[in-house]
PDB file of C-alpha atoms and ligand atoms in Angstrom:
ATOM      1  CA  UNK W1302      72.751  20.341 -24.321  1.00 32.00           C
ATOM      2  CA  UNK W1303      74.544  18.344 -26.616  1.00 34.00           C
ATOM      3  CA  UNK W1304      72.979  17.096 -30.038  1.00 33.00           C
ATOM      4  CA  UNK W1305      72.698  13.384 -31.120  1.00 37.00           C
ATOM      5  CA  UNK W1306      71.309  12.537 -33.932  1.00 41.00           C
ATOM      6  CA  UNK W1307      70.366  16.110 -35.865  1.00 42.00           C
ATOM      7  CA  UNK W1308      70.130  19.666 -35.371  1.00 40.00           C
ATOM      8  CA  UNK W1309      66.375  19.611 -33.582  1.00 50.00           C
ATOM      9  CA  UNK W1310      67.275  16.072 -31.804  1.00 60.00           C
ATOM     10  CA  UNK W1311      68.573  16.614 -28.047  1.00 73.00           C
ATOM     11  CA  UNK W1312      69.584  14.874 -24.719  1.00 73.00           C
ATOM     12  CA  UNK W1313      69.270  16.879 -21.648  1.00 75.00           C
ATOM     13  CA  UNK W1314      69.632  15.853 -17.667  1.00 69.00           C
ATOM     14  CA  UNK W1315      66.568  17.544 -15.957  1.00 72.00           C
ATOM     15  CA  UNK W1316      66.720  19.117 -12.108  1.00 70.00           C
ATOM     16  CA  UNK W1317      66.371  15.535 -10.925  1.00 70.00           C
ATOM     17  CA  UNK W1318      69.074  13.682 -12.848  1.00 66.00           C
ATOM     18  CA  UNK W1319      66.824  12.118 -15.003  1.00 71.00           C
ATOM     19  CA  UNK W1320      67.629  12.219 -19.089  1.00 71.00           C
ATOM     20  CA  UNK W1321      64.955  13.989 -21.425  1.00 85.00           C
ATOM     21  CA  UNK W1322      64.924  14.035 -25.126  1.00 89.00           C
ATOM     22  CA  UNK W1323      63.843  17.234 -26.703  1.00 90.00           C
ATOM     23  CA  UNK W1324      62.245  17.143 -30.281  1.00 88.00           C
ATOM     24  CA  UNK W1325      60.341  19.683 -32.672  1.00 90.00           C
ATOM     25  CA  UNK W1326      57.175  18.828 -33.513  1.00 87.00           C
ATOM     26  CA  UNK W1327      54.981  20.811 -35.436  1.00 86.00           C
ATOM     27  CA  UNK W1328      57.370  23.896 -34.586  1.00 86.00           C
ATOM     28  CA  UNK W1329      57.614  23.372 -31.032  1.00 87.00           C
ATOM     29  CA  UNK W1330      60.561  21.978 -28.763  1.00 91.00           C
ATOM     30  CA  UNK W1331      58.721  19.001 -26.933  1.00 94.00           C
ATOM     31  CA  UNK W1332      60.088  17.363 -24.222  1.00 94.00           C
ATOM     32  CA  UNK W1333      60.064  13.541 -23.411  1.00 95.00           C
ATOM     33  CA  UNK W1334      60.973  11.814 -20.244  1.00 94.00           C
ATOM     34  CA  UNK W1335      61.739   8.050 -22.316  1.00 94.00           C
ATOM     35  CA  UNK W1336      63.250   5.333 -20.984  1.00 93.00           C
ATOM     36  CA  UNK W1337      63.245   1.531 -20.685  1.00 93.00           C
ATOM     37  CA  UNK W1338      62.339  -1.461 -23.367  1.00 93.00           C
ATOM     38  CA  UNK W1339      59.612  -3.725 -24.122  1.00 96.00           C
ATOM     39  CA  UNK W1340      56.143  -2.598 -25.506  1.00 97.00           C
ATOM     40  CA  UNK W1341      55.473   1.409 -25.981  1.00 98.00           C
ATOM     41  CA  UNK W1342      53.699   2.822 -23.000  1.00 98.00           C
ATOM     42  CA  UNK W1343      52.306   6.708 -23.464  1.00 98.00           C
ATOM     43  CA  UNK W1344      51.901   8.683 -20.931  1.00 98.00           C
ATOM     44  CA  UNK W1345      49.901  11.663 -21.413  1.00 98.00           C
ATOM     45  CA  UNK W1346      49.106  14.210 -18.323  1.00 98.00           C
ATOM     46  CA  UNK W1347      46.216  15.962 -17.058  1.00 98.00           C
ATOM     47  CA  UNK W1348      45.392  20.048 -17.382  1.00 98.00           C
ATOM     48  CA  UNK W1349      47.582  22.003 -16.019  1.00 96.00           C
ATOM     49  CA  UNK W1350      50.104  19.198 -15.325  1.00 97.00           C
ATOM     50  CA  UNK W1351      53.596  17.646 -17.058  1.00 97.00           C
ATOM     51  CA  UNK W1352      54.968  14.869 -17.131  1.00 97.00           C
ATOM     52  CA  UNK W1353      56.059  14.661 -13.540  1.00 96.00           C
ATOM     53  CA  UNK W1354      52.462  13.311 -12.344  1.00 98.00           C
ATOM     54  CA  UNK W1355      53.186  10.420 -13.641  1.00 98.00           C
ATOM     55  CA  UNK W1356      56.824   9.837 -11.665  1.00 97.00           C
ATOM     56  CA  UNK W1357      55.453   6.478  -9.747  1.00 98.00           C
ATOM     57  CA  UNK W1358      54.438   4.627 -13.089  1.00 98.00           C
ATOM     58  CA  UNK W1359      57.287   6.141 -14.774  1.00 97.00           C
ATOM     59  CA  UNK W1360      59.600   4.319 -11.956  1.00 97.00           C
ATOM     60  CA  UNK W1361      57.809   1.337 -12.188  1.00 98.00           C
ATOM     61  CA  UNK W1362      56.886   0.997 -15.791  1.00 98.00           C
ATOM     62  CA  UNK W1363      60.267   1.714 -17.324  1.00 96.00           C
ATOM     63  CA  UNK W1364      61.371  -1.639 -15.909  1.00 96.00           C
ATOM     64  CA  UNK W1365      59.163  -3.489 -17.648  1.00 97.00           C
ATOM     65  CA  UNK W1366      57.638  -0.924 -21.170  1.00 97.00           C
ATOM     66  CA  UNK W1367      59.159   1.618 -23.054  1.00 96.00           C
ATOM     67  CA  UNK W1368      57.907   4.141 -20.966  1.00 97.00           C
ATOM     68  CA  UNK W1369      57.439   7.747 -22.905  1.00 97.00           C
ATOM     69  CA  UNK W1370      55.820  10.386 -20.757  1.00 97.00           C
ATOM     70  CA  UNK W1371      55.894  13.706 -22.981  1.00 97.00           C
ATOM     71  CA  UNK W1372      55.060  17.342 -21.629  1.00 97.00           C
ATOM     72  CA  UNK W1373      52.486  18.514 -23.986  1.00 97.00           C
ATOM     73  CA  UNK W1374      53.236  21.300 -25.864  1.00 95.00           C
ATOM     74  CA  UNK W1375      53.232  24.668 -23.397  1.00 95.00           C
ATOM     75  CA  UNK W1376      53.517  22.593 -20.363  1.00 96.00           C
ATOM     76  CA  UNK W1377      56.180  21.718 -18.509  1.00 95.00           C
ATOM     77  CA  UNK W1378      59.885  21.814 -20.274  1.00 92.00           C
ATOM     78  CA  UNK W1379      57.979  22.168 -23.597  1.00 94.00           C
ATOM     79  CA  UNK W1380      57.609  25.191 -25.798  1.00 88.00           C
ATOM     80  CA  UNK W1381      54.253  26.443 -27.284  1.00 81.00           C
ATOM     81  CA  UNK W1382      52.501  28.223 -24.811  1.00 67.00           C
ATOM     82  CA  UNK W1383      53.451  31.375 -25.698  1.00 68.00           C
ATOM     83  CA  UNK W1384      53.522  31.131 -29.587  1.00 63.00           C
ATOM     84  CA  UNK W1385      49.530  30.197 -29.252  1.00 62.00           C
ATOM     85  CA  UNK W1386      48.966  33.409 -27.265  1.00 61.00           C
ATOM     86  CA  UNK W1387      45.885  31.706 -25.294  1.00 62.00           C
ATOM     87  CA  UNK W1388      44.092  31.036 -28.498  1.00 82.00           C
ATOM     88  CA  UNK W1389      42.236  27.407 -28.396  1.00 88.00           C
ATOM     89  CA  UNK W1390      44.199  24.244 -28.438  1.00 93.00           C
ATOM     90  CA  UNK W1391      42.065  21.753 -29.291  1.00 96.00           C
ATOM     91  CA  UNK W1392      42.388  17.718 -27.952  1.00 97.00           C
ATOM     92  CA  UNK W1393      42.926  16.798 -31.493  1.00 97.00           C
ATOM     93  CA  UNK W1394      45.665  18.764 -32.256  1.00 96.00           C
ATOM     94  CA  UNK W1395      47.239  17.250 -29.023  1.00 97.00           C
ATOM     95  CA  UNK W1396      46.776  13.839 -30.434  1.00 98.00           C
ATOM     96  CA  UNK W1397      48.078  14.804 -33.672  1.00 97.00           C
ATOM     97  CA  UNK W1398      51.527  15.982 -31.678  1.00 95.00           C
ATOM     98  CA  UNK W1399      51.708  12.959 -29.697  1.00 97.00           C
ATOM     99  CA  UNK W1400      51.267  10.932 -32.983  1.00 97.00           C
ATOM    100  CA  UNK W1401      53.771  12.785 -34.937  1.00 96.00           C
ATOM    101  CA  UNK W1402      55.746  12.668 -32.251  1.00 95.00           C
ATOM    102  CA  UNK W1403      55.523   8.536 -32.094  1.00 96.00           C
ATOM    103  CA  UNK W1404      56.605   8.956 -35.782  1.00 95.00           C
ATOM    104  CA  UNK W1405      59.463  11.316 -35.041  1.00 93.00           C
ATOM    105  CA  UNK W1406      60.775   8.809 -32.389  1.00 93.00           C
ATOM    106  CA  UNK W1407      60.322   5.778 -34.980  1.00 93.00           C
ATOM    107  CA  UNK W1408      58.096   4.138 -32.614  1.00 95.00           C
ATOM    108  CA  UNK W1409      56.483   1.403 -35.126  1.00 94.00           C
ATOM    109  CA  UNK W1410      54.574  -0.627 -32.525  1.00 97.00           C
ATOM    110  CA  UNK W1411      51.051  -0.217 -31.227  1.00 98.00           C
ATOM    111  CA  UNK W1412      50.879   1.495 -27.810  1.00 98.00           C
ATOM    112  CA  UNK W1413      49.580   1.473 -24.783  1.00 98.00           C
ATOM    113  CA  UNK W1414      47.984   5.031 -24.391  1.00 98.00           C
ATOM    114  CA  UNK W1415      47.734   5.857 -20.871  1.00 99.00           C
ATOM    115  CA  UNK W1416      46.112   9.296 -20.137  1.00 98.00           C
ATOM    116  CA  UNK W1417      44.512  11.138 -17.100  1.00 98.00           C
ATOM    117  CA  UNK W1418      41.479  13.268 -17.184  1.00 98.00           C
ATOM    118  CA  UNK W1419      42.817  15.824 -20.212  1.00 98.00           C
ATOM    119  CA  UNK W1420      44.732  13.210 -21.068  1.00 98.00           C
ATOM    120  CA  UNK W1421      41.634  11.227 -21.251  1.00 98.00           C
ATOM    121  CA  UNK W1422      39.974  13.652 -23.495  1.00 98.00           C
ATOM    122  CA  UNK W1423      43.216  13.416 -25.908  1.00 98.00           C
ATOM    123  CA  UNK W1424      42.875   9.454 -25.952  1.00 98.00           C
ATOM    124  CA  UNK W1425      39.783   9.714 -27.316  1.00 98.00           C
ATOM    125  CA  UNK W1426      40.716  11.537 -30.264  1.00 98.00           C
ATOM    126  CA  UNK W1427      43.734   9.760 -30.523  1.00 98.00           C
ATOM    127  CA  UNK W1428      41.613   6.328 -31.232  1.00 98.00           C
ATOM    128  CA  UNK W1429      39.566   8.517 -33.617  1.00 98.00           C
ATOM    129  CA  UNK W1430      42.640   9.898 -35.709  1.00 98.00           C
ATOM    130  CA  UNK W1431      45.158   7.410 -34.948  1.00 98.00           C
ATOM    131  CA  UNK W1432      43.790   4.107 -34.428  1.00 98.00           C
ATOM    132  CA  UNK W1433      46.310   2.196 -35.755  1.00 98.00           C
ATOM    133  CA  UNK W1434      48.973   3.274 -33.579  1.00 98.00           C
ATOM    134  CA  UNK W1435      47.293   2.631 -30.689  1.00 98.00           C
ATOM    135  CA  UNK W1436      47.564  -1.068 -28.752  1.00 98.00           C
ATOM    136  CA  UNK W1437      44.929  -0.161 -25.755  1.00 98.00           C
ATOM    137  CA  UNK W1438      44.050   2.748 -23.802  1.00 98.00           C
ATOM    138  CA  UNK W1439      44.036   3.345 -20.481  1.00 98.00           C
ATOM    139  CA  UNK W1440      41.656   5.974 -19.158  1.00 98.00           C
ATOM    140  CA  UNK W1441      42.490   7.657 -15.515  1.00 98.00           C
ATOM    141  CA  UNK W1442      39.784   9.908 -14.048  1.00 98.00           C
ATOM    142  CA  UNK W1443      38.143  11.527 -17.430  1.00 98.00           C
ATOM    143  CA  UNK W1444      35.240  11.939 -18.518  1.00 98.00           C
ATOM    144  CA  UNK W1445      33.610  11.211 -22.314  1.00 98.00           C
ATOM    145  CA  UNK W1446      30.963  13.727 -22.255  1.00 98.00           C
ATOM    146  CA  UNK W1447      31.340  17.481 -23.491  1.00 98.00           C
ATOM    147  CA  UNK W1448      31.100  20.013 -21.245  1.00 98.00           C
ATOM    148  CA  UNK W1449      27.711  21.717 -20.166  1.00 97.00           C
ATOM    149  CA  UNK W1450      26.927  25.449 -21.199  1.00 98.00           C
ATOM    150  CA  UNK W1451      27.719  26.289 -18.185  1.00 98.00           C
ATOM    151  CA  UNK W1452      31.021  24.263 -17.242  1.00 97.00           C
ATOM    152  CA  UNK W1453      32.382  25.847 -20.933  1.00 97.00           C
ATOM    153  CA  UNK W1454      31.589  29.886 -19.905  1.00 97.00           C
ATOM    154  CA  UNK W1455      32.759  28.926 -16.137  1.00 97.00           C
ATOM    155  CA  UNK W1456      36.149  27.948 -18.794  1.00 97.00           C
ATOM    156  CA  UNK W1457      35.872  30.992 -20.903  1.00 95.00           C
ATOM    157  CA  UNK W1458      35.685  33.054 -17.207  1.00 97.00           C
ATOM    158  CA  UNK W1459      39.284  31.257 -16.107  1.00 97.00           C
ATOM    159  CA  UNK W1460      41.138  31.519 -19.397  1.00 96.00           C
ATOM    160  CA  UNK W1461      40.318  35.290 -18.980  1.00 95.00           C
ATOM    161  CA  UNK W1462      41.255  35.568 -14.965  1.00 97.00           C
ATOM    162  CA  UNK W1463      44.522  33.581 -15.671  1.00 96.00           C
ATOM    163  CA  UNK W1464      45.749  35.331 -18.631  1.00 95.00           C
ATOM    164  CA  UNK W1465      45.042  38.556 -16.420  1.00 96.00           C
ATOM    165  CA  UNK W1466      46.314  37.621 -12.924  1.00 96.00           C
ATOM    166  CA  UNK W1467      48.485  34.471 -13.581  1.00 96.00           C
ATOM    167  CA  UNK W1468      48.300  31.097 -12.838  1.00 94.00           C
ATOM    168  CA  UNK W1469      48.697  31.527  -8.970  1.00 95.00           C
ATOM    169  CA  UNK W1470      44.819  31.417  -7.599  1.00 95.00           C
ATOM    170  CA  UNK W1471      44.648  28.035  -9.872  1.00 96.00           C
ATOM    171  CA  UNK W1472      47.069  26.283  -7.941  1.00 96.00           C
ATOM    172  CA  UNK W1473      44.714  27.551  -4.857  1.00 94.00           C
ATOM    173  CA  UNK W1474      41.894  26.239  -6.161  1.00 94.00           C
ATOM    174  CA  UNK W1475      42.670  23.177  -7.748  1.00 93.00           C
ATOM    175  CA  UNK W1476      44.307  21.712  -4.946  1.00 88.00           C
ATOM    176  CA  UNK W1477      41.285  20.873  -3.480  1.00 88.00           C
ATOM    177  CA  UNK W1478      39.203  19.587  -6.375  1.00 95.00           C
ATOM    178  CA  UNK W1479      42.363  17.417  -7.303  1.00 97.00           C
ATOM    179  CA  UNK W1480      43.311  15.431  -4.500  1.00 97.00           C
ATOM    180  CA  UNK W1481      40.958  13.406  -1.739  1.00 96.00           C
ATOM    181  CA  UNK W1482      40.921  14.646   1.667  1.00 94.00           C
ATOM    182  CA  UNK W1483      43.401  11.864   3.074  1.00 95.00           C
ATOM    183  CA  UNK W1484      45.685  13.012   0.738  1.00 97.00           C
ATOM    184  CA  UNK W1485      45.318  16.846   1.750  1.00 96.00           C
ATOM    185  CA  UNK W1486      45.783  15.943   5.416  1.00 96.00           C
ATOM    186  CA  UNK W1487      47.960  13.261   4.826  1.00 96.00           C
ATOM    187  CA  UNK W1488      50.736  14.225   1.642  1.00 96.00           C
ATOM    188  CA  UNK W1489      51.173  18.100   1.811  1.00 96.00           C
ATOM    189  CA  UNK W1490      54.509  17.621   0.516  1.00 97.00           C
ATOM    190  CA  UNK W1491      52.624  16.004  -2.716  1.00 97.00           C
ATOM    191  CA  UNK W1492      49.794  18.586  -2.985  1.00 97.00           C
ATOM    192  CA  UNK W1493      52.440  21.494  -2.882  1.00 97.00           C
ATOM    193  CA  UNK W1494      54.777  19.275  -5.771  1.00 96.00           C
ATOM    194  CA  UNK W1495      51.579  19.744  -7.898  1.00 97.00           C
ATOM    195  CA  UNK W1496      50.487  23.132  -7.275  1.00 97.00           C
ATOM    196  CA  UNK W1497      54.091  24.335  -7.678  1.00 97.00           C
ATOM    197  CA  UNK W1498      53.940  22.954 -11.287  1.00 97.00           C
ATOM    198  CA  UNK W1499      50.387  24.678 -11.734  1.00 97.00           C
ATOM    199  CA  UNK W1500      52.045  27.938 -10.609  1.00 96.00           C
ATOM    200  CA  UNK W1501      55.215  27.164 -12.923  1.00 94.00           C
ATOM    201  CA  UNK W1502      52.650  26.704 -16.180  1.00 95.00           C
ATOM    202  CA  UNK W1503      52.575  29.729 -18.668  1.00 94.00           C
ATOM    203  CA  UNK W1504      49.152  31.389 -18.549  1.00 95.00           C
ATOM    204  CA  UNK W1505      49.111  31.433 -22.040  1.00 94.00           C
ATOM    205  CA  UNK W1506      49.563  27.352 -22.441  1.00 95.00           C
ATOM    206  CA  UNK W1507      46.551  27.467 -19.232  1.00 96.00           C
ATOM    207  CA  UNK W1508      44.205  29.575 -21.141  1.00 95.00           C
ATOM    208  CA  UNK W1509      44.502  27.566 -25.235  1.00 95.00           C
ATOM    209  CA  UNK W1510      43.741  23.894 -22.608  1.00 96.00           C
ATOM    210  CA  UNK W1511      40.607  25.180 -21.105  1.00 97.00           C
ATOM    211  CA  UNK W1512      39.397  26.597 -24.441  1.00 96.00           C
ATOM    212  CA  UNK W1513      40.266  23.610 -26.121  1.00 96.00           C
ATOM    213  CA  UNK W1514      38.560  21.339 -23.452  1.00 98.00           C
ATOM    214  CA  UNK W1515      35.692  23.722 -23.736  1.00 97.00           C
ATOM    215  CA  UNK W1516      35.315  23.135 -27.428  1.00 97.00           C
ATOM    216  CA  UNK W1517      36.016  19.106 -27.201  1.00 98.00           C
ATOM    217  CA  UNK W1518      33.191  16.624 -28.868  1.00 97.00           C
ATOM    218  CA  UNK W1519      30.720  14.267 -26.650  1.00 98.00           C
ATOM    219  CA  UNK W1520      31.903  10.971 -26.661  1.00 98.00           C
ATOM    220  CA  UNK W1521      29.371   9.184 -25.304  1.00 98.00           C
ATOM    221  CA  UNK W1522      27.639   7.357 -28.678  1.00 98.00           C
ATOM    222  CA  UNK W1523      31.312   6.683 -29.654  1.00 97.00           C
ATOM    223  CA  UNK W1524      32.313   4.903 -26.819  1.00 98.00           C
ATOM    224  CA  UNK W1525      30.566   1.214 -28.062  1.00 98.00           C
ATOM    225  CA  UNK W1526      33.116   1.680 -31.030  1.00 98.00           C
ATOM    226  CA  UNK W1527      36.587   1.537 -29.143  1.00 98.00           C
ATOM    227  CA  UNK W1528      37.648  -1.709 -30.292  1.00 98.00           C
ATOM    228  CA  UNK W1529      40.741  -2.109 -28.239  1.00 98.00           C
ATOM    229  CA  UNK W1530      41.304  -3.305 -24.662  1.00 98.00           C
ATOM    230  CA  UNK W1531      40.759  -0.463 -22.475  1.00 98.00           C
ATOM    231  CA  UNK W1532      41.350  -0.112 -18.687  1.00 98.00           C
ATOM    232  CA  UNK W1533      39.456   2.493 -16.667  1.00 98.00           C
ATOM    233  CA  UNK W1534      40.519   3.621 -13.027  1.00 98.00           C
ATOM    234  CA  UNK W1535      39.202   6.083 -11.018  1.00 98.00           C
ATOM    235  CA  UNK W1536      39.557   7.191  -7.380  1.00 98.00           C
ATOM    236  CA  UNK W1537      36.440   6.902  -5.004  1.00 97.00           C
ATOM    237  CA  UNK W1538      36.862  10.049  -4.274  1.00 97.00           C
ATOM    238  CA  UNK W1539      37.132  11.589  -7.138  1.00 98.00           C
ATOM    239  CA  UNK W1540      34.686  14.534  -7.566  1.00 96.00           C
ATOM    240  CA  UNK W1541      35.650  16.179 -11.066  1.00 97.00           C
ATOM    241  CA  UNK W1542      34.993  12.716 -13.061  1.00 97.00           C
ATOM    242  CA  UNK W1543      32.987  11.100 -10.657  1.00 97.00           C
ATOM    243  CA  UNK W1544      33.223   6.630 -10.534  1.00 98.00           C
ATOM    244  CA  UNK W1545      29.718   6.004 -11.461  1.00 98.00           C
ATOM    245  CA  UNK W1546      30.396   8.371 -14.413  1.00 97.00           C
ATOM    246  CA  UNK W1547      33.783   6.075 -15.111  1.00 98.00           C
ATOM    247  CA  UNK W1548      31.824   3.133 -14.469  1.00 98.00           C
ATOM    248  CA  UNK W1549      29.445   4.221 -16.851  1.00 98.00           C
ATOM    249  CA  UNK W1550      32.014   4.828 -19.690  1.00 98.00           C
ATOM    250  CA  UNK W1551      33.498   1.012 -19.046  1.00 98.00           C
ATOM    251  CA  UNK W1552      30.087  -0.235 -19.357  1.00 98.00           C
ATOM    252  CA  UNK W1553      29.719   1.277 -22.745  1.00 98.00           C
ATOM    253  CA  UNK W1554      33.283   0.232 -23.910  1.00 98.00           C
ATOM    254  CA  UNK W1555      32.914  -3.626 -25.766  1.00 97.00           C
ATOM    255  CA  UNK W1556      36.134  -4.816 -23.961  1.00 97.00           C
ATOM    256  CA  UNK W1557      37.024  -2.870 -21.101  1.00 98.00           C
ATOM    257  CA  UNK W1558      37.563  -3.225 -17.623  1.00 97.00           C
ATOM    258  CA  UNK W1559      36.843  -0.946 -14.480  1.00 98.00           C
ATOM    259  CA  UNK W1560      38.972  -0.414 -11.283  1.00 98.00           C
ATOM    260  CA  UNK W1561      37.988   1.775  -8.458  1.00 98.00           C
ATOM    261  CA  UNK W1562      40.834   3.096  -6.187  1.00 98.00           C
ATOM    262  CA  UNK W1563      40.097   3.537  -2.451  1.00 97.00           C
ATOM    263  CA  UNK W1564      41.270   7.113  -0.793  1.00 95.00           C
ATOM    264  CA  UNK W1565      41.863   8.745  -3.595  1.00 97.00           C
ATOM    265  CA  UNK W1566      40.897  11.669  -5.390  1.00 98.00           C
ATOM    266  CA  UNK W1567      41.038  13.051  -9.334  1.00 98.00           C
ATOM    267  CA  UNK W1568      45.053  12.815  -8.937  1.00 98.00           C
ATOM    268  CA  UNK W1569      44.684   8.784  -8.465  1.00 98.00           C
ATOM    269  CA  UNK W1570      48.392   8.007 -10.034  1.00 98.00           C
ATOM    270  CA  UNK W1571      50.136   9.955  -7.606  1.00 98.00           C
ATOM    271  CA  UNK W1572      47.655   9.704  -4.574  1.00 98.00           C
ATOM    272  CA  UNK W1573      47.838   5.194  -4.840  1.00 98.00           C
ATOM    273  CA  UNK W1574      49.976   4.568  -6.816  1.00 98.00           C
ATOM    274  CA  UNK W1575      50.808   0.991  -5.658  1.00 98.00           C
ATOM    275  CA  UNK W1576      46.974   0.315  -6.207  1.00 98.00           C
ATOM    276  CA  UNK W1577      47.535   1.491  -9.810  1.00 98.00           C
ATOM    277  CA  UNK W1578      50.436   0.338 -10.830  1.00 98.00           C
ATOM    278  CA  UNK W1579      48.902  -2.775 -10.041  1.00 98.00           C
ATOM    279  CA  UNK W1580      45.796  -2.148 -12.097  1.00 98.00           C
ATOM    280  CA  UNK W1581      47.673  -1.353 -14.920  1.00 98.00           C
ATOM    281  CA  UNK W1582      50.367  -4.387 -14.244  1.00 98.00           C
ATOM    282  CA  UNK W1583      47.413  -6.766 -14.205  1.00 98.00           C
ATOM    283  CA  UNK W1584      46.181  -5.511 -17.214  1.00 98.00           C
ATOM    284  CA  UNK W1585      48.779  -5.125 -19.574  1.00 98.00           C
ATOM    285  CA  UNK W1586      49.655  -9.060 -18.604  1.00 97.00           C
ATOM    286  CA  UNK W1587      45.813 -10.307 -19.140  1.00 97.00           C
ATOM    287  CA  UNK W1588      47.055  -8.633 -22.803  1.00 97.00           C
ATOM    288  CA  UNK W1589      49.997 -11.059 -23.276  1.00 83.00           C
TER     289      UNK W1589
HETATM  290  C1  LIG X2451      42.396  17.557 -15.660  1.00 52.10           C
HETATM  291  O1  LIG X2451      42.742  17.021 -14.609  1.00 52.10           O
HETATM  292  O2  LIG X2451      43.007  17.343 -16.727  1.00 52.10           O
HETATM  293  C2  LIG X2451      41.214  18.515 -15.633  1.00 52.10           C
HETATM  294  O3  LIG X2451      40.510  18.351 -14.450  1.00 52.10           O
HETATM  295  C3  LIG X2451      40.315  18.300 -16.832  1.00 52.10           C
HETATM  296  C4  LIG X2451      39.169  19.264 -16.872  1.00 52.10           C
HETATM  297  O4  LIG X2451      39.308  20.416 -16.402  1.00 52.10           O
HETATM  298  O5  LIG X2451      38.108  18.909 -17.415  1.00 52.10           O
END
């Protein structure tokens, strides 16, 4: 690792040649996969995911955007995870990292915000905190409403397991609610890429994310006051954050738009990604 601009301001080469750039925000070593030029396009992953779900619009994007697709903090090649001991991590301290870290990159411009499912639940407080760095949002598979008593002590019962027994019988369990059945039968080699990363996620990092999704806010009565273009795409077969709840949330949004991907699940990026590449492509040019 070799510094380039200050003490807490690295490049690194990942596993799969690609370059990284490591800053510290808010105390923590956060790692960026950045590249290209044009208009700022975020990139912010699902629970318990990095970066590396996003590799297809990453490829594609960078061409065309300054692509930025961060690790949040205590996933993937960041730090944090440990230093929160499984306390909560809420989705607007996320936001507040990803916005400090726009800051810390000297990223002036308005972005694109582009987040799936916890990702989704970050955007939103994003456009709360940081409207005015924010261009338009694009939601992937998320929902707006809080949990139900229920969903948050079914939480409260995983952060527990995990912290006890690791991350391992996650992996197990989420493959299935994650992906579509065509793309269990079909992409094993994809559905193991994921689960290895779920396996590879401190405990720790796993347990603050479902406490902090726990304790998230409804959206729902806020949703008729995002006043920038937003995009919503969901797979068809998406049973964590359903399409007729997606539809419902780009129904509610003044300006928004709502794309439906066929034979896919909850991971709809990575299952299609032609189909959504080309959903956000169309998009970002109606913006133009
Ligand atoms: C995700 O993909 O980020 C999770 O499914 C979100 C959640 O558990 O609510």
């Amino acid at each position: 690792m070799r510094p380039i601009k200050e003490a807490s301001d690295l490049f690194v080469k990942a596993k799969d040649h690609t370059m990284h750039l490591i800053k510290r925000i808010n105390g923590r070593d956060i790692n960026i996969r950045i590249e290209g030029t044009g208009e700022p396009l975020l990139f912010v992953h699902g629970f318990p995911l990095d970066r590396t779900m996003w590799k297809y619009q990453i490829a594609c994007f960078s061409k065309t955007n300054q692509v930025i697709a961060p690790d949040l903090p205590g996933f993937g090649a960041s730090s944090g995870g440990d230093d929160c001991g499984g306390a909560v991590v809420t989705m607007e301290e996320f936001a507040t990292d990803l916005s400090s870290l726009l800051d810390d990159l000297s990223i002036h411009e308005q972005v694109h915000f582009c987040g799936l499912s916890m990702g989704g639940y970050i955007a939103w407080q994003f456009f709360r905190q940081h409207r005015s760095q924010l261009k338009s949002l694009i939601l992937c598979d998320t929902k707006a409403s809080a949990d139900s008593e229920e969903a948050k002590q079914a939480r409260v019962t995983t952060a527990a397991k995990v912290l006890e027994e690791g991350s391992e019988f996650l992996a197990v369990a989420m493959a299935e609610k994650l992906f579509s059945s065509k793309t269990i039968d079909e992409q094993p080699a994809l559905v193991e890429e994921v689960q290895e990363t779920i396996r590879s996620t401190s405990p720790k990092s796993i347990a603050s994310a479902l406490r902090g999704m726990a304790a998230r806010p409804d959206m729902t009565g806020k949703l008729k006051d995002i006043d920038v273009p937003t995009l919503v795409i969901v797979g068809e077969d998406d049973t964590l954050t359903p399409p007729e709840e997606m539809q419902s949330i780009a129904e509610a949004i003044p300006n928004s738009c709502f794309v439906q991907v066929p034979e896919a699940g909850h991971m709809s990026p990575l299952e299609r990604p032609d189909e959504v590449n080309r959903a956000i492509r169309d998009f970002l040019s109606s913006l133009t």
